[in-house]
Tab-separated table of C-alpha atoms in Angstrom:
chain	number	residue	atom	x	y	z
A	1	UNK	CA	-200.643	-75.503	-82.191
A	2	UNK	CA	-200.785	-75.119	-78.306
A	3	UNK	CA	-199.424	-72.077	-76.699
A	4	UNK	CA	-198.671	-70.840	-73.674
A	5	UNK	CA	-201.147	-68.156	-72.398
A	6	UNK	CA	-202.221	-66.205	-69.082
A	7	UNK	CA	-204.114	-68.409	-68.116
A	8	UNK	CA	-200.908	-70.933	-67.471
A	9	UNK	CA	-199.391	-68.314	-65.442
A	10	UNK	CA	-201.987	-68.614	-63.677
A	11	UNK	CA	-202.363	-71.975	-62.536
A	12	UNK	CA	-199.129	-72.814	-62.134
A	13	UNK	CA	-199.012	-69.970	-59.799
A	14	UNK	CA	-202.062	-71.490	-58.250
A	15	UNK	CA	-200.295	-75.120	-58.252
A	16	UNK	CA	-197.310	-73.675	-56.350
A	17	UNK	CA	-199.087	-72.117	-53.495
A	18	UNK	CA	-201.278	-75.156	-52.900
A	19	UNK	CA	-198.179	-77.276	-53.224
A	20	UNK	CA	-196.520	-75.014	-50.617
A	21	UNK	CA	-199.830	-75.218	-48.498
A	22	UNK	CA	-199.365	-78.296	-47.806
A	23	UNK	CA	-196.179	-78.416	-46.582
A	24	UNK	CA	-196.575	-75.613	-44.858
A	25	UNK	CA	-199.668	-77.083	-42.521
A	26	UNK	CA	-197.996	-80.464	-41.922
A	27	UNK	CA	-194.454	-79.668	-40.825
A	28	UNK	CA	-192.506	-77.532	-38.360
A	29	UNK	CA	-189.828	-75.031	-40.772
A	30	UNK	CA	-186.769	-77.471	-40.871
A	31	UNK	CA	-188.536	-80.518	-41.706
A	32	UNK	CA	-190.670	-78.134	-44.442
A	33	UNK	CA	-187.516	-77.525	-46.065
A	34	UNK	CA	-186.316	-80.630	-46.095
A	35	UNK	CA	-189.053	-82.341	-47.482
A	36	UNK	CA	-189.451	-79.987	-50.010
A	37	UNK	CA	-185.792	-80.465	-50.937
A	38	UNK	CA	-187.036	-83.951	-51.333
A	39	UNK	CA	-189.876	-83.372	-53.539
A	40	UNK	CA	-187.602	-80.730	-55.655
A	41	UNK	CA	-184.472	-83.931	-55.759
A	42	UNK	CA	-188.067	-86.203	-56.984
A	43	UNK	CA	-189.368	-83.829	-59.312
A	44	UNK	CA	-186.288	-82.629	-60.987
A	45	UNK	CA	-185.112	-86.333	-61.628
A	46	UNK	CA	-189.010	-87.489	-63.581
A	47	UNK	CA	-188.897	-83.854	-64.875
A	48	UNK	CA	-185.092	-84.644	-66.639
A	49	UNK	CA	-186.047	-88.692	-67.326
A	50	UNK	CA	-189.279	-87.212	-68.918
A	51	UNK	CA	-187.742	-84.677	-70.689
A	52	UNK	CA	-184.268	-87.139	-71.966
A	53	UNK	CA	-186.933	-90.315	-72.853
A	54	UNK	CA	-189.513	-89.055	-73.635
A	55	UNK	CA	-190.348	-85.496	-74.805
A	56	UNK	CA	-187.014	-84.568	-76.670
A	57	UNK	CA	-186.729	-87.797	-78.558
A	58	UNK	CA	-190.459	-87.290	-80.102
A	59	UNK	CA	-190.344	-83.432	-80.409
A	60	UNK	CA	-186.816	-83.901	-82.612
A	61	UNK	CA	-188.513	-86.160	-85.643
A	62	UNK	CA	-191.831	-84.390	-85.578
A	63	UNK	CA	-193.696	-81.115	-86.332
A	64	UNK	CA	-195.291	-80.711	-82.516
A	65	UNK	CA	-195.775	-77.668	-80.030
A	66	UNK	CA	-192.749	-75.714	-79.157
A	67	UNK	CA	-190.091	-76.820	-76.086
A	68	UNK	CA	-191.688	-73.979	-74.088
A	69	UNK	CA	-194.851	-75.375	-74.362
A	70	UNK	CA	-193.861	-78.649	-73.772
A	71	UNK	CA	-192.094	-77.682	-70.550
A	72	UNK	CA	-195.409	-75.723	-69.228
A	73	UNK	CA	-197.661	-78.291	-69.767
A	74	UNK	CA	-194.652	-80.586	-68.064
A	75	UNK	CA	-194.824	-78.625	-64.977
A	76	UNK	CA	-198.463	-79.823	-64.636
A	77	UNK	CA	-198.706	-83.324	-63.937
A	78	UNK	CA	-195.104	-83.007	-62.091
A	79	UNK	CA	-197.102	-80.361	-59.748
A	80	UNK	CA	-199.792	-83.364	-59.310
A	81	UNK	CA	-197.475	-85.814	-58.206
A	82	UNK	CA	-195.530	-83.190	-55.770
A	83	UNK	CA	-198.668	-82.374	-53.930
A	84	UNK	CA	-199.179	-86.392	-53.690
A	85	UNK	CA	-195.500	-86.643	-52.272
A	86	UNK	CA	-197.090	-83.734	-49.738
A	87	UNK	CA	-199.959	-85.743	-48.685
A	88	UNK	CA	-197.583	-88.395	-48.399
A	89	UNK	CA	-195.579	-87.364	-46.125
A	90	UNK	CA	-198.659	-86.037	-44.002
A	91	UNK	CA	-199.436	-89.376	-43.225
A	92	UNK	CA	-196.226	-90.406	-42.254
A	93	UNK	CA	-194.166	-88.066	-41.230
A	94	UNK	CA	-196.396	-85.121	-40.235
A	95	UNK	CA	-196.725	-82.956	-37.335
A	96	UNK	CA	-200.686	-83.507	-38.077
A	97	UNK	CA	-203.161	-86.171	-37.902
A	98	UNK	CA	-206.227	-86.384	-41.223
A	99	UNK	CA	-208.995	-88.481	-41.011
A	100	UNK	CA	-208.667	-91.937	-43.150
A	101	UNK	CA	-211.430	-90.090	-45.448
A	102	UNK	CA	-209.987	-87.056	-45.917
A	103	UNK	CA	-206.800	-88.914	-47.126
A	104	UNK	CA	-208.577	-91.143	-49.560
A	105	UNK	CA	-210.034	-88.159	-51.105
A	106	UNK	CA	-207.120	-86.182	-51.331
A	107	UNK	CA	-205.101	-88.552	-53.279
A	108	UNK	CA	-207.936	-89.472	-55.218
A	109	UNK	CA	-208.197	-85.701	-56.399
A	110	UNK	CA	-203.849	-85.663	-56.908
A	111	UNK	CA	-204.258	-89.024	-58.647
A	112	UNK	CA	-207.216	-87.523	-60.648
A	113	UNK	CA	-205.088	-84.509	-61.808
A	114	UNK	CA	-202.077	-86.351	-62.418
A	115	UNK	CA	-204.295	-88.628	-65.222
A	116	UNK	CA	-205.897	-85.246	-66.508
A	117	UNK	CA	-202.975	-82.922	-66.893
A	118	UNK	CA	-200.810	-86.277	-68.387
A	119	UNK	CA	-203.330	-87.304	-70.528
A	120	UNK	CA	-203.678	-83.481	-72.238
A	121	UNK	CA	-199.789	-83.308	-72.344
A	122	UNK	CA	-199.215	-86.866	-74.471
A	123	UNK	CA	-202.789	-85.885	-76.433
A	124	UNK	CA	-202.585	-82.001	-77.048
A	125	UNK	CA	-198.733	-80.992	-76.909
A	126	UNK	CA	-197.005	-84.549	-78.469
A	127	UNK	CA	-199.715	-85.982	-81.037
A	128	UNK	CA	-200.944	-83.026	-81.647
A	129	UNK	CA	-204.638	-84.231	-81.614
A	130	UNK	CA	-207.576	-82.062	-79.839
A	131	UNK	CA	-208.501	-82.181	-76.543
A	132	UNK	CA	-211.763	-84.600	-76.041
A	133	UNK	CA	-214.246	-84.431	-73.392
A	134	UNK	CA	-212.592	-87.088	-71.353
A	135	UNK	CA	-210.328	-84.073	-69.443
A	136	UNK	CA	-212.947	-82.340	-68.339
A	137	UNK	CA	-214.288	-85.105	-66.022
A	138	UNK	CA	-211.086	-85.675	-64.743
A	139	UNK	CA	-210.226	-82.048	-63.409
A	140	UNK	CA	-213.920	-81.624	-62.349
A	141	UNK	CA	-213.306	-85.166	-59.852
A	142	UNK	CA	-210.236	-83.286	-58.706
A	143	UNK	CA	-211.947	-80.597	-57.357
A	144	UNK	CA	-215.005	-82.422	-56.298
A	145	UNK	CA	-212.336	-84.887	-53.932
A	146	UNK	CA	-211.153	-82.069	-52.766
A	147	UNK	CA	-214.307	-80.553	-51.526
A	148	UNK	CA	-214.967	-83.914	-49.789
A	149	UNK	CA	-211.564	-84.128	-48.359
A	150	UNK	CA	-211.756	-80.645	-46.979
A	151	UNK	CA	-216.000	-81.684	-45.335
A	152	UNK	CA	-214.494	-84.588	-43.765
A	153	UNK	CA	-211.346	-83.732	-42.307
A	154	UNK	CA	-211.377	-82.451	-38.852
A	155	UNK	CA	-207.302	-81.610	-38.475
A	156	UNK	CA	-205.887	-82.074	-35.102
A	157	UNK	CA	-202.491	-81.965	-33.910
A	158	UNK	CA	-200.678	-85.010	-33.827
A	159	UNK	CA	-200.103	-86.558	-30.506
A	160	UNK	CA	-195.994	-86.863	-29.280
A	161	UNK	CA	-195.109	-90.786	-29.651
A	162	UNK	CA	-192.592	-92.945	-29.552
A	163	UNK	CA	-191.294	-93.154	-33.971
A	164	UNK	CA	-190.240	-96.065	-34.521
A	165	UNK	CA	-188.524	-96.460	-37.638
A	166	UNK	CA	-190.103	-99.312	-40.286
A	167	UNK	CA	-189.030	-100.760	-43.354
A	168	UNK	CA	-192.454	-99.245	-44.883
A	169	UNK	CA	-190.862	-95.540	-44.077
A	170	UNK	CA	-187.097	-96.337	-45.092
A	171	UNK	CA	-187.736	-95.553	-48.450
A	172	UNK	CA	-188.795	-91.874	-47.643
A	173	UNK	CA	-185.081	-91.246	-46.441
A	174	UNK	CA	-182.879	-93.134	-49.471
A	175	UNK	CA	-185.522	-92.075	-52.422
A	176	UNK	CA	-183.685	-89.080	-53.112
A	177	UNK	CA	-180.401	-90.615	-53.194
A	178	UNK	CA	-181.866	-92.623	-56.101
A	179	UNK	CA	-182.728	-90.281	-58.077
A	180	UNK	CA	-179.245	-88.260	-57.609
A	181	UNK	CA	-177.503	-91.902	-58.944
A	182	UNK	CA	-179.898	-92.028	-61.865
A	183	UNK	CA	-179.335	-88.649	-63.299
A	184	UNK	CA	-175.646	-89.567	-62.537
A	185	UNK	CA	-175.499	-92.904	-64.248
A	186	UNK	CA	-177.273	-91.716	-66.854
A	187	UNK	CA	-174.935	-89.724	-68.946
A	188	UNK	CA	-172.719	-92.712	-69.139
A	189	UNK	CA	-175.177	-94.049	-71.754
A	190	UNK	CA	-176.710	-90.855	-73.402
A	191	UNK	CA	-175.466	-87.272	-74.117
A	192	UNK	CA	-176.751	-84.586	-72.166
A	193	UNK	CA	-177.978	-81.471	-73.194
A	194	UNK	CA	-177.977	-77.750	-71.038
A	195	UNK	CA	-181.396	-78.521	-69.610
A	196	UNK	CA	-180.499	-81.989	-68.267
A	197	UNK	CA	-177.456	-80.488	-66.895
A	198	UNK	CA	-179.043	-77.906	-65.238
A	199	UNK	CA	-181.316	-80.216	-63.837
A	200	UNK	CA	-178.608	-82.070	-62.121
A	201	UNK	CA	-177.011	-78.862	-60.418
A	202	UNK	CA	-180.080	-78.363	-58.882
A	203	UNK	CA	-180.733	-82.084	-57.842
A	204	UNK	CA	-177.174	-82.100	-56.482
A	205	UNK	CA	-178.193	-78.310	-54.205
A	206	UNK	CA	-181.420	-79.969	-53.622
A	207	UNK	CA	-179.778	-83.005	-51.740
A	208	UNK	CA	-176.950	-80.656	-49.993
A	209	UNK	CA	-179.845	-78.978	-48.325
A	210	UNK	CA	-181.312	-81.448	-47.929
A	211	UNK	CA	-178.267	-83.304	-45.796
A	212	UNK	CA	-177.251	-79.558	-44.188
A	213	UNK	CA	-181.184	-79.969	-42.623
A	214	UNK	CA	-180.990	-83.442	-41.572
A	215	UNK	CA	-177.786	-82.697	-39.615
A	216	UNK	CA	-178.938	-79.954	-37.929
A	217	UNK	CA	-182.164	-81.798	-36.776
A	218	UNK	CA	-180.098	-84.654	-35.962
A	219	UNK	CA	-177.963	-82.248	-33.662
A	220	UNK	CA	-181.207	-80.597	-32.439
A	221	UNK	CA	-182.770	-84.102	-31.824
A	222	UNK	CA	-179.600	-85.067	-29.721
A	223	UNK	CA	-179.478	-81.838	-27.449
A	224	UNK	CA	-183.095	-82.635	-26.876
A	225	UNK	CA	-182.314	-86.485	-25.842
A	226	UNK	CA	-179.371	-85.248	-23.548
A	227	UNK	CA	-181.454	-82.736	-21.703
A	228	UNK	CA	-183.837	-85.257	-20.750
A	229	UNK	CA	-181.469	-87.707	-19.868
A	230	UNK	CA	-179.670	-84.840	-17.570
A	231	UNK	CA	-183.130	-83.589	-16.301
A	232	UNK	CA	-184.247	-87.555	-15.733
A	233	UNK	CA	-180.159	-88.441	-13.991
A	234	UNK	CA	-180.914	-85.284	-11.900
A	235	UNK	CA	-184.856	-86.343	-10.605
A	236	UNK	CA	-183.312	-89.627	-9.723
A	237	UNK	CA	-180.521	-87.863	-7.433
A	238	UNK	CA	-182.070	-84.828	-5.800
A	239	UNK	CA	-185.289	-84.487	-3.225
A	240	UNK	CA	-188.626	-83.729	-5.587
A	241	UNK	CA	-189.396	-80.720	-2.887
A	242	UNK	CA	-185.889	-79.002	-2.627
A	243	UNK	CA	-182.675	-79.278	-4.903
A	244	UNK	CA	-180.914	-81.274	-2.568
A	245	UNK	CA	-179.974	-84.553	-3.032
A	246	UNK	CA	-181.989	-87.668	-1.964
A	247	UNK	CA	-181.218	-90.312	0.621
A	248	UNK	CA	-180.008	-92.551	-2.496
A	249	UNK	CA	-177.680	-90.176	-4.201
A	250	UNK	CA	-176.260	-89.218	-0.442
A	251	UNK	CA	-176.117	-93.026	0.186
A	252	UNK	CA	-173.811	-92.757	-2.873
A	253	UNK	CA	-171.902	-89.889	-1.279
A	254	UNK	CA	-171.547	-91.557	1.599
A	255	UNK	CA	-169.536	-94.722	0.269
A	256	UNK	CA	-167.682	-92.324	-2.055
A	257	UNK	CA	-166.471	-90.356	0.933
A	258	UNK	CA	-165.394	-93.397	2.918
A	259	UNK	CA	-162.957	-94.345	-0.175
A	260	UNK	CA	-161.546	-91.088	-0.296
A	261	UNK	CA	-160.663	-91.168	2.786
A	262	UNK	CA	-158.887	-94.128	2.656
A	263	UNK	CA	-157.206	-93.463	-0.503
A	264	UNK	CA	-156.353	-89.436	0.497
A	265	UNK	CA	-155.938	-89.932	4.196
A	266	UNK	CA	-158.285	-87.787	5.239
A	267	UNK	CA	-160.838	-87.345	7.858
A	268	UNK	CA	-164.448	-86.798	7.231
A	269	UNK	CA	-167.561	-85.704	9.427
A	270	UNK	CA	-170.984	-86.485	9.236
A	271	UNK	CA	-173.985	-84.401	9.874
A	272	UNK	CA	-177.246	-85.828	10.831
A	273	UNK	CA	-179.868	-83.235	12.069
A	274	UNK	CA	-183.842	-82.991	12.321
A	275	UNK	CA	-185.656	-79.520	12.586
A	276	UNK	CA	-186.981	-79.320	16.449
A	277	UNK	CA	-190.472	-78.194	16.283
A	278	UNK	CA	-191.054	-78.958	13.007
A	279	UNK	CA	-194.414	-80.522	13.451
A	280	UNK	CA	-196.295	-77.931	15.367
A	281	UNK	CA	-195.542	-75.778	12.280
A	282	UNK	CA	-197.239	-78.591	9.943
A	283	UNK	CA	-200.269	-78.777	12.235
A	284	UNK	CA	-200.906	-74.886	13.152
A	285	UNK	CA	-200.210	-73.289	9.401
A	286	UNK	CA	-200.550	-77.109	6.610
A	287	UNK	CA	-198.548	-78.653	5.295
A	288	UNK	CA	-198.083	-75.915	2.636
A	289	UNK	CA	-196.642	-73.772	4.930
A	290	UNK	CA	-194.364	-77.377	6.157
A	291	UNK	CA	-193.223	-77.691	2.901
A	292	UNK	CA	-192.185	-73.607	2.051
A	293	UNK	CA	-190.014	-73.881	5.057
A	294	UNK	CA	-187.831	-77.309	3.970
A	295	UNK	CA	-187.384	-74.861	0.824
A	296	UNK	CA	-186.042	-72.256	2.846
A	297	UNK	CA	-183.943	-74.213	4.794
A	298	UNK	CA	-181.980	-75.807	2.002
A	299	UNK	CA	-181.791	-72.136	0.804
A	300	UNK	CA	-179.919	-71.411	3.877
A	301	UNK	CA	-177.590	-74.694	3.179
A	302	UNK	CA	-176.557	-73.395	0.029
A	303	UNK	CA	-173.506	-71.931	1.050
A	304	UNK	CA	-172.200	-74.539	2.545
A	305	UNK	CA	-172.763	-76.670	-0.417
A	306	UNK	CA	-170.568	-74.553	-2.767
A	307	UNK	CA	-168.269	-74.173	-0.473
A	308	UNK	CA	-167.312	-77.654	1.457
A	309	UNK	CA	-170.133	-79.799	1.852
A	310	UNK	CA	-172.507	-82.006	0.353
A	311	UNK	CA	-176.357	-81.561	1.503
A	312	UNK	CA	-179.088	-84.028	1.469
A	313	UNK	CA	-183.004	-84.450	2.314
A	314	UNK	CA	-183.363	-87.806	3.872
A	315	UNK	CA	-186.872	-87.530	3.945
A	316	UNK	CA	-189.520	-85.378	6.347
A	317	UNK	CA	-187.549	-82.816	8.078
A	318	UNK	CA	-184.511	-85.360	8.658
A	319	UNK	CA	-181.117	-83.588	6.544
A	320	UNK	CA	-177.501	-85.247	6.334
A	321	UNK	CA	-174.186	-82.925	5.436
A	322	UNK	CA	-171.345	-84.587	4.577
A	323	UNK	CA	-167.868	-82.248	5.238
A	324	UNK	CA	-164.937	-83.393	3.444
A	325	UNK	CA	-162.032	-82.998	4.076
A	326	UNK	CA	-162.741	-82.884	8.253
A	327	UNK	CA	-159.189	-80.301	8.729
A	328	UNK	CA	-159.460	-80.383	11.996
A	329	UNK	CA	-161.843	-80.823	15.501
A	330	UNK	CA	-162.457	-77.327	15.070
A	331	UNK	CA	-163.699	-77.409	11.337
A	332	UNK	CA	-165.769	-79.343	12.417
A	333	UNK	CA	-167.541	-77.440	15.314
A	334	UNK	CA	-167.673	-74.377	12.724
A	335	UNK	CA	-169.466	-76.103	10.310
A	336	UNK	CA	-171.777	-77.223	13.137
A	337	UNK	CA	-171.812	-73.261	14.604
A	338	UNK	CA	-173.031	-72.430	11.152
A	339	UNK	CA	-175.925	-75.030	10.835
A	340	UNK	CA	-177.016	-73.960	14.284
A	341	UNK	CA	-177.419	-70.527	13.573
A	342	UNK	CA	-178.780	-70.915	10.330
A	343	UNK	CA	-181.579	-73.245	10.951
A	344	UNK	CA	-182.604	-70.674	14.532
A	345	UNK	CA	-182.529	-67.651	12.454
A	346	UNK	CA	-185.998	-67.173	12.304
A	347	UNK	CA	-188.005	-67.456	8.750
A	348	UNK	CA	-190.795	-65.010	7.207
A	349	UNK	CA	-193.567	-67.380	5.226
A	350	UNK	CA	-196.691	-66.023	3.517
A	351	UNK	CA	-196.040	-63.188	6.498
A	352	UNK	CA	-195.986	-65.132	9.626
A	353	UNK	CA	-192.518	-65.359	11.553
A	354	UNK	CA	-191.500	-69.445	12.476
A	355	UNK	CA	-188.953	-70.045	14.300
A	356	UNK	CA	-187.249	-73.768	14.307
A	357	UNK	CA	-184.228	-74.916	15.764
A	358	UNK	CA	-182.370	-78.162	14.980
A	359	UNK	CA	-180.409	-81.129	16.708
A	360	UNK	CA	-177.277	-81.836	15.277
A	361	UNK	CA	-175.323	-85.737	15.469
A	362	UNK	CA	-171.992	-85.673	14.142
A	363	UNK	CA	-169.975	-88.710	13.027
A	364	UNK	CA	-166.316	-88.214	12.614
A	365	UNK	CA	-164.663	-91.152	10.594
A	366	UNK	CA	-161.061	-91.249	10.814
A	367	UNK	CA	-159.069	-92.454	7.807
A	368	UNK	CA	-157.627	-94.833	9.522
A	369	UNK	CA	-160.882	-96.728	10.287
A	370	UNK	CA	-162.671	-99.791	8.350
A	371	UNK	CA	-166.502	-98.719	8.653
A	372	UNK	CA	-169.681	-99.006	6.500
A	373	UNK	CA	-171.921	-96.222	5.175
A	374	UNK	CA	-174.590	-97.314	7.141
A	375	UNK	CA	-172.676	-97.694	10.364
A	376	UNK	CA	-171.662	-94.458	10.099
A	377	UNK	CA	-174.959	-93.484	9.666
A	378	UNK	CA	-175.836	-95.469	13.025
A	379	UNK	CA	-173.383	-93.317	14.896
A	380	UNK	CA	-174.458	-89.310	13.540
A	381	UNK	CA	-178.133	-90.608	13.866
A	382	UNK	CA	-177.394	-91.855	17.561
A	383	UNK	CA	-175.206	-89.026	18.234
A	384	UNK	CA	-178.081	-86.244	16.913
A	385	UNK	CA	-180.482	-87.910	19.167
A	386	UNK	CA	-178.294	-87.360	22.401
A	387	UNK	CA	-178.407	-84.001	21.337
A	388	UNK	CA	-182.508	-83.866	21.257
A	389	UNK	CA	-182.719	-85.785	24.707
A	390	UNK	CA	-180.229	-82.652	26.156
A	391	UNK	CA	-183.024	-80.136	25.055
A	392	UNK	CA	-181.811	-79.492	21.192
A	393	UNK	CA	-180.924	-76.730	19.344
A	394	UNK	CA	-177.164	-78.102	19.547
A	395	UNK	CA	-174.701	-80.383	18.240
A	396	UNK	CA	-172.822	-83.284	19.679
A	397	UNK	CA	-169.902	-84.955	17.914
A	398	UNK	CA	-168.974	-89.098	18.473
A	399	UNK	CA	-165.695	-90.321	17.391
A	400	UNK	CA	-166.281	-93.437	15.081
A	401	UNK	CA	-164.814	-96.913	16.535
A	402	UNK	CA	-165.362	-100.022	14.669
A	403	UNK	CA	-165.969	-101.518	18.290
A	404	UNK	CA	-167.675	-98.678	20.104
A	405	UNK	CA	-169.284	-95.172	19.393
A	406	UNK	CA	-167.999	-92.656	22.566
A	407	UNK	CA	-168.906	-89.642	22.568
A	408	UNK	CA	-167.225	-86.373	22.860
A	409	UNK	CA	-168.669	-83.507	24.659
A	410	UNK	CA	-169.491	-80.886	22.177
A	411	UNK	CA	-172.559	-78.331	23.504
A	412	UNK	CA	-173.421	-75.173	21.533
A	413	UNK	CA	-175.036	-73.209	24.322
């Protein structure tokens, strides 16, 4: 009669930290868990059908090796087929990539176990008969596959990829589930003993943890998708050099404004300014030095954008501010006091003092008015280059008229 020794302790406690090896290498923590829930929801349910079909029935009517014994030598081929599930899941859910070889040779060796340590439970532990040479073989081609697997596999991370969900890989996701309505069904045709119900308590955790990990990759999955649709909605609104927006996003602004306007009856203004001196800058210091200083100045803008205003980058050094609601004639010149003094305040780059000023068109469009975005545009565009004809670093403001643009005087001295 067989019996359970050392030497079982032994490699059992061998099978489990290959087992956990594996899923250790392959998968990032959650998923580890998860699977493993998996394989414990897989190898609970053959251990219990084994165990209800099999084992109990022929251990009950004869003289055979005790139910310890039975349940050791058990644990064997059900660790073979768990480190199959592993390699499994490597090569279709895993975080890395094995060579076609190295997976041929690896299940070879878990198939190879599997027939060896099945083979010496139904021979040794349920017949009774002794072990023949044919075992040995088998366990020795185990260990030889897996001395070829591990020569040719070069592991390498897996690449990121689109996953694309086939009807080859649905199976991974509802085989659990399967095995939790078998064990369920199951006692509606046969008793159940301790150990079968036992069995089921842990299929049952096995599958809540299973379902708790899912969601929470799920979640984690989502908050991933959202901040890179955010991060992609925000590249397609603001300027790729400075967080303002881009001439689309203000074109946006700009038709949004006009229907407020309407709708609130309010005025709005219009700010349409290029940096004077701006290229001498570009050709004495680069275009490094260029771009630092359209940084700074939409540093500088900042306050006005969380206060009142809407700031763009319409390309080069060409910037639009958008100021609504327009309270007054007088708002109006402040806002345009502010830009002045802002932009001629002079800036320290990589040590060296420049010193840019700007010239300032301002559109104001009066509620009352039917105009387009892009005549209004016409007008602050028009209006900024009266002020760069009368010397710049100032502002001039234009009245909107569907019919004509006049302008106002307005001179920051």
């Amino acid at each position: 009669m067989m019996d359970v020794r050392a030497a079982d302790l032994f490699y059992v406690t061998g099978y489990l930290f290959l087992v956990i090896s594996l899923f250790s290498i392959g998968f990032h923590f959650g998923k580890r868990i998860r699977y493993l829930a998996d394989a414990i929801t897989i190898m609970t349910t053959l251990f219990l059908l084994s165990w209800t079909y099999v084992i109990k029935p022929i251990y009950a009517q004869s003289e055979m090796s005790s139910a310890l014994v039975l349940i050791v030598n058990l644990t064997y081929p059900l660790m073979d087929i768990l480190m199959l599930f592993a390699i499994i899941m490597w090569k279709y859910k895993g975080e890395i990539q094995v060579s076609r070889s190295a997976q041929f040779w690896l299940i070879m060796g878990s198939l190879s176990c599997i027939a060896g340590d099945t083979y010496f439970l139904i021979v040794s532990d349920i017949y009774g008969y002794e072990v023949n040479s044919l075992i040995g073989p088998l366990w020795s081609l185990a260990s030889f596959a897996a001395l070829l697997a591990g020569r040719s596999a070069l592991v390498t991370r897996r690449e990121d990829k689109i996953v694309r969900l086939n009807p080859d890989k649905r199976i991974s996701y509802v085989l659990p589930y399967f095995g939790l309505m078998i064990l369920t069904i199951n006692p509606l045709f046969r008793s159940s003993d301790l150990i079968y119900k036992l069995g089921l308590v842990v299929v049952v955790g096995a599958l809540v943890m299973r379902q708790i990990l899912l969601v929470a990759e799920r979640e984690k999955l989502l908050m991933q998708v959202n901040g890179t649709l955010e991060q992609t909605e925000y590249m397609a609104r603001h300027d790729t050099l400075t967080p303002l927006l881009n001439r689309r996003a203000f074109s946006e602004e700009l038709h949004g404004t006009i229907r407020r306007a309407q709708e609130q009856n309010q005025k709005a203004a219009l700010y349409y300014f290029d940096l004077d001196g701006f290229k001498p800058v570009n050709d004495q210091y680069g275009h490094q030095v260029g771009d630092l200083l359209l940084s700074h100045i939409a540093a500088r803008l900042s306050p006005l954008i969380e206060a009142e205003g809407t700031c763009a980058r319409l390309g080069g050094d060409e910037f639009g501010v958008i100021l609504y609601p327009a309270v007054s004639e007088q708002h109006v010149r402040e806002v345009a006091d502010f830009l002045c003094e802002e932009l001629a305040s002079p800036f320290w780059l990589d040590d060296k003092e420049i010193r840019v000023t700007s010239s300032i068109g301002i559109a104001i469009l009066d509620q009352t008015q039917e105009v387009t975005a892009a005549e209004w545009v016409r007008s602050a565009d028009n209006a900024m280059y009266i002020s760069k004809r009368n010397g710049g670093n100032q502002a001039t403001i234009v009245a909107m008229n569907y019919d004509n643009c006049d302008e106002i005087a307005m001179k920051n001295e």
